[in-house]
Amino acid sequence: MIKILAIISLYLIFTLKDGKFIIGVMALASRANTFSRKTPKSRSSTTSSGAGFAGGGSSSKQKKTVAPNAENRHALSNHRTLPVEFDDIVKDALRNLFSVCREIQASAFYQPPKWADACTIIYRLRQKFRRGIVGIKNGEPLTVIANRNVHRGQVLTLFPIHALGIRNTSDANHGPELIEYNREEDEKLLVKEIESAIRMNIPLDTEEPAYSVFGENEPIELFAMYFPGKQIVPGWLGGVIETATEGEQANCVALPLPGAAPLCVVVSTKDIKEGDEIVQEMRPAENSVQDELKSILEKEYRRNISTLSIQIETALDTANVLGSQANIRGIDHLGPFHRINLDYPGLKQIHRNPDIYAVENFLTADECDRIVAKARPHLSPCLVYKEEGDENSVQDPWRTSTNTNLPRAEVPSVVDKITSLGCCSIEQLEILQVLNYKKGQQFKPHTDGFSGPYSACGFEQSTRLATVFCYLNDVSEGGSTYFPLIDLDIKPKKGRAIIHFPADINMREDKRTLHQGKPAIDEKWLLTTWVWKSKRTDEAYAEWKLPPLSIDII
């Protein structure tokens, strides 16, 4: 076995196998100071570069780069149990995070996403191995080329994640590690390919959702792994892009996706013409370059990143909030919250701090029945990761129910009730949804809010201030709405509306509102919407674009 270690930003590991070289990359990156789960802090308004795979960021708070220990790679396959060095919240967060990453990569929609499929693999025989990467197609060398013209700062492809891990760096040589991976598919592969696996430290800055769990839990580092033996998936080609040799010009660099780490992208560092070979930067980019590229990503891919970031936050929040009430940050500093109509007929407060209200008979029995009849023929699985103009999506891994969008023009009386109760304009309402839960279907623990301003669901740099939902049928057994942190269990009752506040008016999330739709035993129907701080302005989410459900106007 031959190994060559280049002591620079990226460790290149060449392994001689069957007479051919296989390349692995161990990326080094500095870690920025981040939120502690135990100490209340506000998010920084300044975006630190946070470092990519190719070097340190520009934040003055960043810490010294810590290189993974090369020899420790050989022992990864031995970590099959959870070491006591990691607390339950960190363990659960790692499991949930990998589950989401796996779901995203397995979906039909992300093979490939339209915004990250700017390159293609070609297989061809060469007289010489220029850099030694070997493809999986008949052992032929492969090259990744641009399939269209690409401008500087645009996404070329995504970087696949086949395992996630955390390492306790208190012992620089033998710090314990915990690896989460697909045990059904990759148990043998992990052991077989540990020598050639690409391993990347994932730097976290204060803007990353993952920061809240892993940030200041020193001495923990988060890393991802890619197994070369796995099938290559279009749109996820980051693991097979060749790395520039000494003196060779690179045209791209790998970076964590801003706001959605540990998901990572390969970004062009210069204009690339269709047909040009994609070659990844080996040395760290200048800090100013990294900041510029992240800024372009956040601007041009805001909607795509927002969709992914929501899934990452949900995975982390579930572990973080359920772990211990003591770990909920900033509760004493929350407020004020969105003002509602406290004089609304039948309004009753069912919990204080956090405030949750109920309205019996908010909708009449006739209104409930007509909404169900209107929605029933149009139900489809609850989908996520849907890109405008694309028919392919994936079932939401957190919500197994079916749903349909309800045009507000078909339910003007219902909209009037919601805006009266919520003290909001029509344009502050998210598109109305009707949800149906059959036996066994559920909505796993989640929060409805976001930490800081978000652009999603047709709203720009805003957040959800209030959740309003109404049960559309009586449910004898199962299907209750449960708030685990305050031990509040709400039984579905036809016409009963519930309103709570996932974030305050300063757009700080109230994690105490974590809730779940328990598995249904009897069928459950629900109408839901959210009140946002600002108006819905994105034309992609315009009401006139919604398909009509029926001619019945309620």
XYZ file of C-alpha atoms in Angstrom:
554
model
C 0.000 0.000 0.000
C 1.319 3.412 -0.972
C 0.203 6.578 0.789
C 1.180 10.142 0.007
C 0.139 12.793 2.518
C 0.184 16.401 1.396
C 0.326 18.558 4.512
C -1.845 21.399 3.312
C -5.467 22.353 3.543
C -6.588 19.089 1.961
C -5.018 15.739 2.742
C -4.836 13.626 -0.387
C -4.618 9.911 0.302
C -3.651 7.659 -2.587
C -4.135 3.939 -2.147
C -2.771 1.402 -4.602
C -5.473 -1.160 -5.265
C -5.534 -3.708 -8.076
C -2.731 -1.792 -9.756
C -4.676 1.466 -9.843
C -4.675 4.505 -7.608
C -7.725 5.523 -5.615
C -7.810 9.000 -4.171
C -9.344 10.033 -0.894
C -9.581 13.522 0.513
C -9.378 14.499 4.154
C -10.279 18.162 4.330
C -9.118 20.392 7.112
C -11.069 23.420 8.245
C -11.146 25.680 11.248
C -14.197 25.758 13.464
C -15.873 29.009 14.360
C -17.274 29.773 17.778
C -20.961 28.900 17.748
C -23.990 28.836 19.988
C -23.835 26.789 23.131
C -26.894 24.773 23.937
C -26.444 25.820 27.550
C -25.657 29.524 27.253
C -28.259 31.902 25.752
C -26.781 33.932 22.914
C -28.246 35.695 19.930
C -27.229 34.916 16.387
C -24.530 37.078 14.944
C -25.775 39.438 12.273
C -22.453 39.144 10.485
C -21.924 36.129 8.307
C -18.591 34.491 8.997
C -17.129 32.501 6.172
C -16.937 29.574 8.561
C -14.340 27.958 6.330
C -14.993 25.498 3.591
C -13.190 22.250 2.898
C -10.369 24.388 1.653
C -9.291 26.404 4.633
C -10.158 28.783 7.432
C -12.704 31.589 7.383
C -12.310 35.252 8.098
C -14.075 35.417 11.447
C -11.908 36.708 14.250
C -13.589 34.219 16.571
C -12.439 31.158 14.699
C -10.274 28.629 16.445
C -7.076 26.954 15.458
C -7.388 24.338 12.745
C -7.442 20.794 14.096
C -6.357 18.117 11.660
C -8.036 14.695 11.784
C -5.614 12.009 12.825
C -4.859 9.886 9.780
C -4.245 6.691 11.713
C -7.600 6.990 13.443
C -9.332 6.191 10.153
C -8.381 2.546 10.524
C -10.354 2.226 13.740
C -13.627 3.746 12.539
C -15.249 0.411 11.863
C -14.794 -0.535 15.512
C -17.171 2.167 16.745
C -20.480 0.342 16.822
C -21.640 1.501 20.245
C -22.347 4.958 21.571
C -19.391 6.228 23.615
C -20.174 7.859 26.943
C -18.175 10.930 25.879
C -21.167 12.211 23.859
C -24.388 13.228 25.570
C -27.820 12.051 24.427
C -28.708 15.294 22.684
C -25.579 15.162 20.537
C -26.157 11.497 19.702
C -29.807 12.049 18.776
C -28.901 15.109 16.720
C -26.333 13.097 14.765
C -28.855 10.322 14.069
C -31.564 12.769 12.995
C -29.145 14.778 10.888
C -27.926 11.731 9.004
C -31.516 10.540 8.546
C -32.411 13.812 6.836
C -29.253 13.786 4.686
C -30.030 10.231 3.654
C -33.644 11.073 2.784
C -32.579 14.028 0.671
C -30.029 12.019 -1.278
C -32.389 9.069 -1.784
C -35.264 11.122 -3.188
C -36.160 11.117 -6.855
C -36.104 14.909 -6.825
C -32.460 15.127 -5.876
C -31.270 12.889 -8.709
C -30.340 15.540 -9.727
C -31.806 18.879 -8.561
C -31.996 21.385 -11.387
C -29.895 23.935 -9.560
C -27.008 21.540 -8.901
C -26.571 19.515 -12.078
C -24.127 21.676 -14.026
C -21.648 18.864 -14.577
C -21.591 15.357 -16.000
C -19.318 12.316 -15.736
C -17.672 10.964 -18.857
C -15.756 7.699 -18.935
C -12.800 7.336 -21.261
C -9.564 5.404 -21.530
C -6.336 7.345 -21.138
C -2.767 6.420 -21.809
C -1.783 7.867 -18.454
C -3.511 8.514 -15.181
C -3.234 12.244 -14.889
C -4.394 12.346 -11.298
C -5.392 8.799 -10.606
C -9.142 8.850 -9.937
C -10.775 5.596 -11.002
C -14.453 5.378 -11.907
C -16.810 2.517 -11.153
C -17.708 1.899 -14.793
C -15.563 -1.067 -15.841
C -12.668 0.382 -13.891
C -12.165 3.154 -16.470
C -10.829 6.543 -15.383
C -13.550 9.178 -15.206
C -13.667 12.898 -15.821
C -16.268 15.387 -14.665
C -17.069 18.093 -17.204
C -19.399 21.096 -17.300
C -22.621 20.367 -19.194
C -23.381 24.073 -19.675
C -21.717 27.449 -19.292
C -21.278 28.282 -15.606
C -20.511 31.643 -14.053
C -18.298 32.226 -11.040
C -20.110 31.429 -7.787
C -22.658 29.053 -9.314
C -23.251 25.555 -7.930
C -21.782 22.750 -10.014
C -22.921 19.767 -7.963
C -23.596 18.551 -4.430
C -21.208 16.552 -2.264
C -22.652 13.144 -1.252
C -22.745 12.177 2.418
C -22.677 8.432 3.127
C -21.925 8.768 6.841
C -21.823 11.463 9.493
C -19.622 11.411 12.524
C -18.476 13.320 15.558
C -15.080 13.122 17.160
C -13.970 14.013 20.653
C -10.691 15.834 20.075
C -9.601 15.988 23.702
C -7.033 13.352 22.771
C -5.409 14.434 19.509
C -4.338 10.891 18.643
C -7.127 8.631 19.847
C -10.227 10.736 20.447
C -13.379 8.552 20.418
C -15.642 8.789 17.405
C -19.294 8.035 16.744
C -20.264 7.207 13.152
C -23.861 7.192 11.900
C -24.482 5.472 8.562
C -26.897 3.183 6.730
C -26.233 -0.073 8.522
C -28.464 -2.117 6.231
C -26.610 -1.112 3.068
C -23.155 0.051 4.109
C -22.007 -2.122 7.030
C -19.629 -4.165 4.896
C -18.730 -1.203 2.728
C -17.618 0.853 5.726
C -15.140 -1.812 6.775
C -13.975 -2.577 3.240
C -13.458 0.996 2.062
C -12.342 2.760 5.216
C -8.879 3.147 3.655
C -10.162 5.076 0.625
C -13.113 6.892 2.199
C -13.200 10.637 1.709
C -13.549 12.308 5.079
C -14.320 15.990 5.576
C -14.474 18.163 8.645
C -17.633 20.302 8.570
C -16.882 23.815 9.882
C -19.780 25.544 11.645
C -20.257 29.254 12.137
C -22.953 31.058 14.073
C -25.320 31.096 11.112
C -25.542 27.316 10.888
C -28.470 25.454 12.500
C -26.038 22.655 13.415
C -24.095 25.168 15.477
C -26.684 25.021 18.251
C -25.826 21.391 18.987
C -22.209 20.894 18.007
C -20.771 24.417 18.209
C -19.327 24.871 21.678
C -19.635 21.297 22.826
C -15.895 21.215 22.961
C -13.960 19.295 22.039
C -16.427 17.891 19.446
C -15.885 18.060 15.673
C -18.499 17.172 13.079
C -17.373 15.363 9.933
C -18.878 13.678 6.881
C -17.715 10.658 4.911
C -18.028 9.585 1.295
C -17.535 5.964 0.183
C -16.061 5.711 -3.352
C -17.604 2.263 -3.788
C -21.154 3.624 -3.601
C -23.068 4.162 -6.807
C -22.410 7.577 -8.341
C -25.595 9.646 -8.430
C -26.108 12.547 -10.881
C -26.219 15.831 -9.038
C -24.018 14.416 -6.256
C -20.655 14.288 -8.011
C -18.523 16.146 -5.474
C -16.782 12.975 -4.356
C -15.396 12.101 -7.802
C -14.178 15.510 -8.999
C -10.429 15.436 -9.556
C -8.145 17.632 -7.470
C -5.671 20.003 -9.088
C -2.046 18.923 -9.020
C 0.830 21.299 -8.329
C 0.861 24.063 -10.932
C -2.488 23.062 -12.409
C -5.370 25.533 -12.538
C -8.493 24.583 -10.572
C -11.926 26.029 -11.303
C -14.013 25.083 -8.270
C -13.978 24.608 -4.515
C -16.138 22.638 -2.079
C -18.009 24.559 0.636
C -20.662 23.762 3.233
C -24.051 24.921 1.957
C -24.706 28.149 3.918
C -27.464 27.550 6.456
C -27.734 23.847 5.638
C -24.476 22.257 6.842
C -23.443 19.428 6.801
C -24.826 19.446 3.242
C -22.066 20.654 0.929
C -21.749 21.986 -2.599
C -19.011 22.381 -5.189
C -18.919 25.997 -6.384
C -17.208 27.439 -9.452
C -14.378 29.851 -8.669
C -14.258 31.181 -12.234
C -16.368 31.175 -15.369
C -16.454 27.689 -16.905
C -17.397 26.842 -20.483
C -19.542 23.885 -21.477
C -17.301 20.837 -21.957
C -14.498 22.104 -19.708
C -13.132 19.633 -17.169
C -14.069 20.314 -13.555
C -10.989 20.395 -11.311
C -11.256 21.050 -7.613
C -9.013 23.460 -5.719
C -6.422 21.759 -3.552
C -5.175 24.760 -1.616
C -7.388 26.898 0.599
C -9.114 29.795 -1.094
C -8.455 33.255 0.259
C -10.818 34.251 3.041
C -12.222 37.062 0.937
C -12.932 34.599 -1.878
C -14.760 32.237 0.454
C -16.860 35.099 1.819
C -17.685 36.212 -1.717
C -18.729 32.718 -2.812
C -20.918 32.225 0.241
C -22.545 35.586 -0.393
C -23.359 34.561 -3.970
C -24.784 31.243 -2.790
C -27.001 32.906 -0.204
C -28.306 35.364 -2.788
C -28.799 33.161 -5.856
C -29.905 29.966 -4.129
C -31.866 31.391 -1.230
C -35.060 29.434 -1.889
C -33.285 26.121 -2.449
C -31.124 26.559 0.648
C -34.119 27.602 2.739
C -35.984 24.397 1.898
C -33.010 22.275 2.920
C -32.225 24.360 5.993
C -35.731 23.830 7.359
C -35.183 20.067 7.235
C -31.790 20.363 8.920
C -33.195 22.593 11.669
C -36.089 20.207 12.289
C -33.696 17.295 12.765
C -31.543 19.270 15.191
C -34.378 20.886 17.106
C -36.066 17.561 17.755
C -32.951 16.252 19.471
C -32.009 19.531 21.118
C -35.400 20.456 22.537
C -36.534 16.998 23.569
C -33.210 16.324 25.286
C -33.767 18.681 28.192
C -35.871 21.737 28.932
C -32.743 23.256 30.414
C -31.253 23.348 26.942
C -33.890 25.689 25.494
C -32.012 28.874 24.825
C -33.212 32.388 25.528
C -36.701 31.691 26.907
C -36.450 34.537 29.412
C -35.648 36.942 26.593
C -38.508 36.043 24.249
C -41.354 38.394 23.461
C -43.422 40.275 22.761
C -45.467 37.903 20.643
C -47.944 38.545 17.857
C -51.144 40.142 19.104
C -54.373 38.264 18.440
C -58.028 39.181 19.000
C -58.540 38.317 22.666
C -62.212 39.266 22.313
C -62.859 36.679 19.630
C -66.051 34.727 20.535
C -65.276 31.503 22.383
C -61.532 32.157 22.715
C -60.051 30.352 25.723
C -56.455 30.224 26.933
C -55.445 26.606 27.566
C -51.793 27.234 28.446
C -49.782 30.188 29.651
C -46.083 30.771 28.914
C -46.026 29.698 26.158
C -49.497 30.987 25.379
C -51.797 28.578 23.570
C -55.446 29.298 22.845
C -58.455 27.276 21.705
C -61.744 28.283 20.108
C -64.580 25.787 20.225
C -66.825 25.746 17.136
C -64.462 28.044 15.262
C -65.783 26.344 12.148
C -69.339 25.036 11.971
C -70.019 21.359 11.350
C -71.267 22.267 7.869
C -68.088 24.200 7.059
C -65.932 21.304 8.249
C -67.843 18.741 6.179
C -67.742 20.870 3.032
C -63.992 21.494 3.360
C -63.379 17.750 3.732
C -65.576 16.997 0.717
C -63.770 19.671 -1.293
C -60.298 18.366 -0.391
C -60.803 14.600 -0.457
C -60.479 14.045 -4.245
C -57.277 16.100 -4.405
C -55.169 14.597 -1.605
C -51.557 13.662 -2.276
C -48.581 12.740 -0.057
C -47.031 15.593 1.933
C -44.026 16.450 -0.209
C -40.871 18.399 0.421
C -37.892 19.521 -1.636
C -40.209 20.472 -4.505
C -38.627 22.840 -7.007
C -40.743 25.198 -9.073
C -41.650 23.623 -12.401
C -40.513 20.151 -11.359
C -43.027 17.334 -11.011
C -40.749 15.146 -8.895
C -40.734 15.419 -5.105
C -40.293 13.196 -2.083
C -42.506 12.220 0.836
C -41.809 14.400 3.851
C -39.859 12.093 6.222
C -41.391 13.882 9.227
C -45.023 13.907 8.082
C -46.636 10.799 6.645
C -50.103 12.240 6.036
C -51.676 13.403 2.776
C -52.699 16.969 2.025
C -53.893 19.496 -0.511
C -53.672 23.256 -0.842
C -56.945 25.120 -0.365
C -57.412 28.316 -2.420
C -58.647 31.077 -0.136
C -61.042 32.256 -2.856
C -63.034 29.053 -2.256
C -63.361 29.627 1.512
C -63.813 33.404 2.037
C -65.827 32.953 5.243
C -63.082 30.784 6.735
C -60.383 33.279 5.761
C -62.393 36.075 7.403
C -62.518 34.095 10.647
C -58.771 33.414 10.600
C -57.788 37.029 9.903
C -60.217 38.252 12.586
C -58.826 35.858 15.191
C -55.208 36.386 14.123
C -55.380 40.182 13.721
C -53.619 39.949 10.374
C -54.088 40.761 6.721
C -54.979 38.141 4.126
C -51.526 38.463 2.581
C -49.871 37.490 5.855
C -51.432 34.033 5.649
C -49.525 31.093 4.263
C -51.420 29.016 1.695
C -54.168 27.096 3.495
C -53.636 23.353 3.753
C -56.038 20.500 4.404
C -54.383 17.423 5.919
C -55.680 13.890 6.238
C -54.202 11.281 8.606
C -55.105 7.633 8.126
C -54.360 4.935 10.697
C -50.698 4.960 11.677
C -49.887 8.254 9.972
C -48.316 11.013 12.051
C -46.350 14.250 12.123
C -43.139 13.732 14.109
C -42.022 16.278 16.752
C -41.250 19.606 15.126
C -41.431 23.351 15.604
C -43.209 25.649 13.165
C -40.880 28.600 13.644
C -37.495 29.619 12.345
C -34.544 31.191 14.136
C -34.156 34.553 12.462
C -35.592 35.806 9.169
C -36.334 33.194 6.525
C -37.393 33.285 2.901
C -39.818 30.441 2.294
C -43.400 29.663 1.306
C -43.645 32.906 -0.649
C -42.362 35.190 2.108
C -39.094 37.121 1.976
C -36.876 37.574 5.056
C -39.762 36.943 7.422
C -40.938 34.251 9.832
C -44.039 32.509 11.135
C -45.485 34.363 14.109
C -48.605 32.284 14.726
C -49.893 28.813 13.894
C -53.640 28.390 13.380
C -55.188 24.985 12.798
C -58.688 23.554 13.117
C -59.843 19.964 13.474
C -62.381 19.065 10.795
C -63.779 15.898 12.384
C -64.210 14.192 15.738
C -61.549 11.585 16.468
C -62.337 8.912 19.021
C -58.870 7.419 19.319
C -55.338 8.599 18.497
C -54.226 11.615 16.476
C -53.943 14.097 19.328
C -51.658 17.126 19.142
C -49.023 16.850 21.842
C -46.616 19.514 23.149
C -44.020 17.374 24.993
C -42.113 20.176 26.742
C -45.215 21.501 28.478
C -47.016 18.134 28.629
C -50.106 19.444 26.843
C -52.165 16.919 24.899
C -55.016 18.280 22.760
C -57.713 15.888 21.588
C -59.148 16.508 18.121
C -62.705 17.826 18.163
C -64.690 18.893 15.125
C -64.592 22.666 14.667
C -62.037 23.295 17.433
C -59.278 25.732 16.470
C -55.873 26.025 18.165
C -53.518 28.994 17.942
C -49.961 29.195 19.286
C -46.856 31.275 18.613
C -43.730 29.595 17.194
C -41.678 32.825 17.282
C -41.846 36.303 18.787
C -42.141 39.498 16.744
C -38.345 39.845 16.823
C -38.236 36.553 14.883
C -36.743 34.494 17.717
C -38.030 30.940 17.767
C -39.836 29.648 20.860
C -38.705 26.045 21.027
C -41.174 25.308 23.821
C -43.829 25.050 21.106
C -42.294 21.802 19.832
C -45.280 19.584 19.067
C -46.298 16.476 17.194
C -49.330 14.900 15.601
C -49.518 11.533 17.352
C -50.130 8.463 15.188
C -53.729 8.280 14.078
C -55.917 5.337 14.979
C -59.142 6.822 13.685
C -59.009 9.041 10.610
C -58.201 12.712 11.274
C -58.801 15.814 9.155
C -57.155 19.157 9.788
C -57.118 22.656 8.295
C -53.957 24.642 8.968
C -52.175 27.884 8.108
C -49.590 30.247 9.547
C -49.485 33.998 10.132
C -46.204 35.531 8.920
C -44.640 38.798 9.994
C -44.692 40.226 6.471
C -46.868 39.815 3.400
C -46.542 37.004 0.874
C -44.841 38.539 -2.154
C -43.255 35.722 -4.173
C -45.323 35.243 -7.327
C -44.379 31.565 -7.391
C -46.770 31.168 -4.440
C -49.550 33.402 -5.800
C -53.084 32.251 -4.997
C -54.154 32.414 -8.641
C -51.650 29.659 -9.432
C -53.393 27.162 -7.138
C -55.589 24.630 -8.943
C -59.279 24.909 -7.989
C -60.742 22.145 -5.833
C -64.475 22.581 -6.451
C -67.139 25.156 -7.311
C -68.494 25.101 -3.765
C -67.741 28.477 -2.155
C -67.744 28.279 1.644
